[in-house]
Amino acid sequence: MATVVGAVVALTAAFLLLIVLTDGAGSGLPAWGVTAVIGAAVAVRRGRRRPRAARLALLLPVLLAAALTASVCVPTAPTARRYPPALPSVETRHWDLSTGSRVAVYHYPPTGSAPRSAVPLVYLNGGPVRGISLLDHRFLRLLASQGHDVYAYEPAGAGRSGLLPMDQYSISRSVRDLAAVLDHVGAKQVRVSGKADVLGFSSGAVVLTRALATPMVAAHIHRAIIAEPGPMDGPTARIDGQRGRPSARGLAPAMTGPRSTHVPRYAVAFGLMRLGLLSPGTGLIGQAEGDNAFTAADLGSDTASAYCARDAHRIPAEDTARNFSFSPAASLRVQQTVKDSPSLAPRLKHSRVPAMLMIAECSAQVRQWATAVLAADPGIRRTQYLPGVGHHLWNGLDGNNRRAAAVITAFLRDAPAPLPDYPSRADVPAFLRARK
């Protein structure tokens, strides 16, 4: 038995090696075929001059390995993109951008009795290639109820937006898409020279930061809010420094629901992609198939890391299975282009767009990702450190949504800040040394 198991393991390892060497070409079938042929040839060679029963026994590991590895080559999710259904609470519009992207756009006109803002507000969600969650949609409605004219769009490849060829996903393409969206919004709202305010969260904050360093894009931004940014460039991405107070990672109950990674095909594909052994454009699974297969439960502890430790057992449902959309391959591709990019600081130091930085107390993000932006961007006029909240600043718990909305509204209206201006640039060394 041990010999059989060892042979199966060896053949499976050979199959995985061939998957890596061929980048999953042909849905893994060439690697499967070569492994099966080699295994069978070795078994036949070793079985010469042996009794028939012994020869058949030598073929058993080959048959077992072939059956096991065949599951990696057979799609179980649709191979054509299945988009989330329309939301009942807001109309989905599609804009064909000058960049070639087709993005899903959601518009929340100002409501309520609050003064109406003369400048539209564009929201960039995190991901980097992820649909806008229902939790975020609720927050956008709250902003609209405070007089903001809110536009949000899902990046190409996410949610209800169209896909791109894998080699076209990049952080620079994301910035160009933002510029094209601002052109669309400016054409509809020309009350302030066609400019718009922009709120960028997480990877959306990275897109916004890089836009501020691009004069032709920054010229269309009235005010910028950089909320919990990821690394803005390659040098920043290589920093592994201080983090906020403990998050709920490792404390929260495991996410429930189906996981694509319980299926051998997607466990292999996503696992090897994450390890960098398969390219985002691997031939093992197509982009659409991977998007269809990936579930919220596949995010694992990433969701818990966006909440404070004390919230571990009351993390809200951020989305539904029907609305959830995340492209693991495209996200890895965009993240890699950030890691490969040179320092943004020399360009960002010329930014003059009034900006605000938002930092969470329990953020699992590296603090230097935010303080690097603060150090490089002279346009940052205000920093707001939000206590009692994790990376997902507007999470529906307690009064966190209203507090985040108050911070945003005060800055956009040039009103006094609800919280102390902290950390200032002078505070950064002590801020980074502070106890978690």
C-alpha positions as a printed Julia matrix, in Angstrom:
436×3 Matrix{Float64}:
   0.0     0.0     0.0
   2.8     2.4     0.88
   4.34    1.78   -2.53
   1.04    2.59   -4.25
   0.57    5.79   -2.25
   4.15    6.87   -2.92
   3.73    6.32   -6.64
   0.46    8.28   -6.7
   2.11   11.15   -4.84
   5.08   11.13   -7.21
   2.85   11.2   -10.29
   0.68   13.95   -8.81
   3.79   16.02   -8.05
   5.0    15.47  -11.62
   1.6    16.63  -12.9
   1.75   19.79  -10.78
   5.3    20.47  -11.95
   4.16   20.2   -15.56
   1.23   22.51  -14.77
   3.71   25.1   -13.53
   6.13   24.61  -16.44
   3.35   24.93  -19.04
   1.48   27.68  -17.11
  -1.58   25.45  -17.12
  -1.83   25.37  -20.91
  -4.94   23.8   -22.38
  -6.81   23.64  -19.07
  -4.07   21.33  -17.77
  -4.87   18.54  -20.22
  -1.39   18.45  -21.86
   0.22   18.12  -18.41
  -2.29   15.41  -17.51
  -1.69   13.49  -20.73
   2.1    13.64  -20.45
   1.98   12.51  -16.82
  -0.32    9.61  -17.66
   1.84    8.49  -20.6
   5.07    8.69  -18.6
   3.48    6.86  -15.68
   2.13    4.14  -17.92
   5.45    3.77  -19.75
   7.34    3.39  -16.49
   4.79    0.84  -15.24
   5.02   -1.18  -18.45
   8.82   -1.11  -18.38
   8.93   -2.26  -14.76
   6.32   -4.94  -15.47
   8.3    -6.78  -18.13
   8.81  -10.46  -17.38
   6.38  -10.21  -14.44
   3.12  -12.11  -14.06
  -0.03  -10.51  -15.43
  -1.37   -9.69  -11.95
   1.88   -7.91  -11.03
   1.82   -5.89  -14.26
  -1.75   -4.79  -13.55
  -0.78   -3.87  -10.0
   1.95   -1.57  -11.34
  -0.67    0.25  -13.43
  -2.93    0.86  -10.42
  -1.04    3.97   -9.16
  -1.13    5.39  -12.69
  -4.88    4.95  -12.88
  -5.4     6.44   -9.41
  -3.16    9.43  -10.15
  -4.87    9.96  -13.51
  -8.3     9.98  -11.85
  -7.11   12.34   -9.11
  -5.4    14.83  -11.4
  -8.18   14.76  -14.02
 -10.36   16.72  -11.58
  -7.93   19.63  -11.97
  -8.59   19.73  -15.7
 -12.41   19.71  -15.69
 -14.3    22.99  -15.12
 -17.1    22.89  -12.57
 -17.96   26.61  -12.83
 -19.34   28.23  -16.01
 -16.58   29.28  -18.38
 -18.52   32.31  -19.69
 -18.84   35.24  -17.3
 -22.03   35.29  -15.24
 -22.68   38.78  -13.99
 -24.51   39.57  -10.74
 -28.2    40.42  -11.19
 -29.32   44.04  -11.09
 -29.69   45.66   -7.68
 -33.25   46.6    -6.73
 -32.14   49.72   -4.85
 -30.16   51.53   -7.57
 -30.07   51.54  -11.35
 -27.04   49.99  -13.04
 -25.77   52.07  -15.93
 -22.9    51.13  -18.21
 -20.4    53.66  -19.53
 -18.1    52.86  -22.44
 -14.9    54.69  -21.54
 -12.37   56.15  -23.93
  -9.85   53.62  -22.6
 -11.89   50.73  -23.98
 -13.25   49.66  -20.59
 -16.97   49.17  -20.05
 -17.83   49.89  -16.44
 -20.97   49.56  -14.34
 -21.93   52.89  -12.75
 -24.28   53.65   -9.86
 -25.65   57.13   -9.19
 -27.04   58.26   -5.84
 -28.44   61.8    -6.24
 -28.47   63.99   -3.12
 -31.42   63.44   -0.8
 -32.55   64.66    2.6
 -32.57   68.16    4.0
 -28.79   68.71    4.14
 -27.28   71.39    1.86
 -26.67   70.06   -1.64
 -23.05   69.83   -2.7
 -22.18   71.64   -5.9
 -19.44   69.08   -6.64
 -20.16   65.43   -7.47
 -18.42   62.75   -5.42
 -16.86   59.71   -7.14
 -16.23   56.58   -5.07
 -13.42   54.09   -5.75
 -13.89   50.81   -3.89
 -11.24   48.36   -2.7
 -10.31   45.13   -4.35
  -8.43   45.93   -6.51
 -10.8    44.1    -8.89
 -13.88   43.59   -6.74
 -17.53   44.52   -7.05
 -19.04   47.08   -4.72
 -20.51   45.3    -1.69
 -24.02   45.9    -0.37
 -22.39   47.27    2.79
 -20.67   49.93    0.7
 -23.87   50.67   -1.22
 -25.6    51.42    2.09
 -22.81   53.83    2.98
 -23.08   55.55   -0.4
 -26.81   56.09    0.24
 -25.9    57.64    3.59
 -23.52   60.06    1.88
 -26.26   60.97   -0.6
 -28.65   61.66    2.3
 -26.15   64.26    3.51
 -26.36   66.21    0.26
 -23.62   64.55   -1.79
 -24.18   63.68   -5.45
 -22.51   60.26   -5.43
 -21.22   58.29   -8.39
 -19.63   54.88   -7.92
 -18.3    52.49  -10.52
 -16.98   48.97  -10.43
 -13.53   48.61  -11.99
 -13.16   46.73  -15.24
 -13.35   43.0   -14.57
 -15.4    43.37  -11.37
 -19.09   43.24  -10.55
 -21.21   44.13  -13.55
 -18.35   45.74  -15.48
 -16.92   44.14  -18.59
 -13.77   42.02  -18.58
 -10.44   43.04  -20.09
  -7.75   40.85  -21.64
  -5.6    39.79  -18.67
  -2.51   41.66  -19.88
  -4.46   44.95  -19.84
  -5.08   44.97  -16.1
  -2.64   47.32  -14.41
  -2.54   50.14  -11.91
  -1.88   52.61  -14.73
  -4.98   51.35  -16.59
  -6.99   51.86  -13.38
  -5.81   55.48  -13.25
  -6.7    56.02  -16.91
 -10.15   54.54  -16.29
 -10.64   56.95  -13.38
  -9.7    59.84  -15.66
 -12.25   58.67  -18.22
 -14.96   58.35  -15.55
 -14.18   61.88  -14.34
 -14.63   63.07  -17.93
 -18.08   61.46  -18.0
 -19.06   62.92  -14.63
 -17.67   66.31  -15.58
 -19.73   66.34  -18.77
 -22.86   65.82  -16.67
 -21.91   68.16  -13.82
 -20.12   71.29  -14.97
 -20.86   73.52  -12.0
 -17.24   73.52  -10.78
 -15.2    73.5   -13.99
 -16.04   69.86  -14.57
 -14.19   68.72  -11.45
 -15.29   66.08   -8.97
 -14.39   65.1    -5.44
 -12.97   61.57   -5.19
 -13.13   59.14   -2.27
 -10.76   56.19   -2.64
 -10.79   53.28   -0.21
  -8.0    50.66    0.18
  -6.79   49.77   -3.33
  -9.14   52.5    -4.59
  -7.07   54.9    -2.47
  -3.98   53.69   -4.31
  -5.61   54.52   -7.64
  -6.51   57.95   -6.28
  -3.01   58.59   -4.92
  -1.45   57.74   -8.25
  -4.01   59.94  -10.0
  -2.92   62.86   -7.8
   0.61   62.28   -9.07
  -0.62   62.46  -12.68
  -1.22   66.15  -13.54
  -3.65   65.52  -16.4
  -5.88   63.46  -14.08
  -5.37   65.58  -10.96
  -6.61   68.61  -12.91
 -10.11   67.07  -12.82
 -10.11   66.39   -9.06
 -11.56   69.04   -6.76
 -10.79   67.35   -3.42
  -9.4    63.91   -2.61
 -10.05   61.58    0.32
  -7.49   58.81    0.7
  -8.98   56.2     3.04
  -6.84   53.33    4.35
  -4.52   53.13    1.33
  -2.58   50.08    0.26
   1.02   50.45   -0.97
   1.25   53.18   -3.57
   4.36   51.88   -5.39
   7.04   49.2    -5.41
   9.25   50.63   -2.63
   6.21   51.06   -0.36
   4.97   47.54   -1.15
   8.23   46.13    0.17
   7.73   47.72    3.6
   6.69   45.36    6.38
   6.31   47.67    9.33
   3.96   48.74   12.09
   0.26   47.81   11.99
  -2.69   49.11   13.96
  -4.24   47.69   17.09
  -5.23   44.01   16.85
  -7.78   43.08   14.22
 -10.24   40.18   14.31
  -7.98   38.0    12.14
  -7.61   34.64   13.87
 -10.36   35.48   16.37
 -13.51   35.57   14.24
 -15.4    32.38   13.38
 -14.5    30.94   10.01
 -16.59   32.27    7.17
 -19.4    29.96    6.18
 -20.59   29.06    2.72
 -19.15   27.2    -0.27
 -15.49   27.64   -1.14
 -14.1    27.2    -4.61
 -10.84   26.12   -3.0
 -12.54   22.94   -1.81
 -12.63   21.93   -5.49
  -9.23   20.54   -6.66
  -9.25   22.56   -9.88
  -9.61   25.91   -8.18
  -7.52   25.01   -5.15
  -4.62   24.29   -7.51
  -5.22   27.28   -9.77
  -5.7    29.93   -7.09
  -3.05   28.45   -4.82
  -0.36   28.36   -7.5
  -1.3    31.85   -8.71
  -1.0    33.23   -5.2
   2.42   31.59   -4.85
   3.48   33.18   -8.14
   3.94   29.78   -9.8
   1.14   30.4   -12.31
   0.61   33.69  -14.12
  -2.71   35.56  -13.72
  -3.32   34.72  -17.38
  -2.74   31.02  -16.84
  -4.24   28.6   -19.32
  -5.46   26.38  -16.48
  -8.61   28.41  -15.86
  -9.96   31.34  -17.8
 -10.58   34.71  -16.18
 -14.37   34.36  -16.43
 -14.35   30.86  -14.95
 -12.19   31.98  -12.04
 -14.46   34.95  -11.35
 -17.54   32.72  -11.42
 -15.96   30.15   -9.11
 -14.5    32.49   -6.44
 -16.71   33.03   -3.39
 -16.73   35.31   -0.36
 -15.67   32.39    1.82
 -12.51   32.07   -0.28
 -11.37   35.39    1.18
 -10.92   33.55    4.48
  -9.44   35.68    7.24
  -9.01   38.72    4.95
 -12.52   39.85    5.85
 -11.91   39.46    9.6
  -8.72   41.51    9.29
 -10.86   44.54    8.37
 -12.52   44.62   11.82
 -11.31   45.3    15.36
 -10.59   42.33   17.61
 -13.52   43.24   19.86
 -15.84   42.93   16.85
 -14.68   39.39   16.03
 -18.01   37.79   16.92
 -20.25   40.39   15.33
 -18.73   40.95   11.9
 -21.62   41.94    9.61
 -22.47   40.23    6.36
 -20.81   42.58    3.88
 -22.48   41.14    0.82
 -24.69   38.39   -0.56
 -23.6    35.46   -2.69
 -25.6    36.89   -5.6
 -23.91   40.29   -5.47
 -20.39   39.24   -4.46
 -17.79   39.54   -7.22
 -14.03   39.28   -7.0
 -11.49   38.54   -9.71
  -8.48   36.85   -8.08
  -6.39   36.7   -11.26
  -6.98   40.31  -12.33
  -6.4    41.51   -8.75
  -3.05   39.71   -8.59
  -2.12   41.22  -11.94
  -2.9    44.78  -10.75
  -1.08   44.24   -7.46
   1.98   42.99   -9.32
   2.09   46.14  -11.47
   2.08   48.21   -8.27
   4.97   46.15   -6.88
   6.88   46.58  -10.14
   6.42   50.37  -10.27
   9.13   52.86   -9.25
   8.8    55.33   -6.39
   5.8    57.64   -6.76
   7.12   60.22   -4.29
   9.02   62.39   -6.85
   5.79   62.91   -8.8
   3.43   63.05   -5.84
   5.37   65.91   -4.24
   4.01   68.21   -6.96
   0.36   67.5    -6.08
  -1.65   70.52   -4.99
  -5.13   68.99   -4.85
  -6.57   69.47   -1.33
  -6.58   66.02    0.23
  -7.47   64.21    3.45
  -6.02   60.95    4.78
  -8.18   58.55    6.82
  -6.54   55.89    9.05
  -8.27   53.23   11.16
  -7.25   52.35   14.7
  -7.43   48.57   14.16
  -6.16   48.53   10.6
  -4.24   45.44    9.51
  -2.65   47.62    6.83
   1.0    48.54    7.29
   1.05   52.01    8.84
   3.86   53.15    6.54
   1.59   52.67    3.53
  -0.47   55.61    4.8
   2.35   57.68    6.29
   4.33   57.39    3.04
   1.46   59.16    1.28
   1.32   61.77    4.05
   5.06   62.42    3.73
   5.04   62.66   -0.07
   1.81   64.57   -0.8
   1.97   68.26    0.19
  -1.72   68.58   -0.71
  -2.84   66.62    2.37
  -4.41   69.19    4.65
  -6.04   66.94    7.21
  -5.53   63.49    8.71
  -8.31   61.74   10.59
  -7.52   58.77   12.84
 -10.75   56.89   13.47
 -10.85   55.05   16.82
 -12.78   51.82   17.37
 -12.85   50.79   13.75
 -10.82   48.51   11.46
  -9.77   48.73    7.84
 -13.41   48.77    6.7
 -14.08   52.24    8.1
 -17.83   52.21    7.36
 -18.85   48.77    8.56
 -22.41   49.27    9.76
 -21.52   48.66   13.41
 -22.42   51.13   16.16
 -22.11   54.66   14.78
 -19.15   53.97   12.49
 -20.96   54.8     9.25
 -22.2    58.15   10.5
 -18.83   59.04   11.98
 -17.02   58.25    8.71
 -19.65   60.22    6.77
 -19.24   63.18    9.15
 -15.45   63.16    8.64
 -15.87   63.05    4.85
 -18.58   65.71    4.74
 -16.65   68.11    6.97
 -13.6    67.94    4.74
 -15.52   68.31    1.48
 -17.31   71.37    2.88
 -14.13   72.82    4.36
 -15.74   72.67    7.81
 -13.93   72.01   11.11
 -12.81   68.41   11.47
 -14.87   66.21   13.82
 -11.66   64.55   15.06
  -8.2    65.88   15.9
  -5.84   66.33   12.98
  -3.72   63.29   13.78
  -1.19   62.13   12.9
   0.32   65.28   11.45
   3.6    64.96    9.58
   5.44   65.87   12.78
   3.57   63.11   14.65
   4.55   60.31   12.27
   7.7    59.03   14.09
   5.82   58.74   17.39
   2.75   57.35   15.6
   4.83   54.54   14.12
   6.43   53.78   17.47
   3.12   53.73   19.32
   2.02   50.49   21.0
  -0.42   48.43   19.0
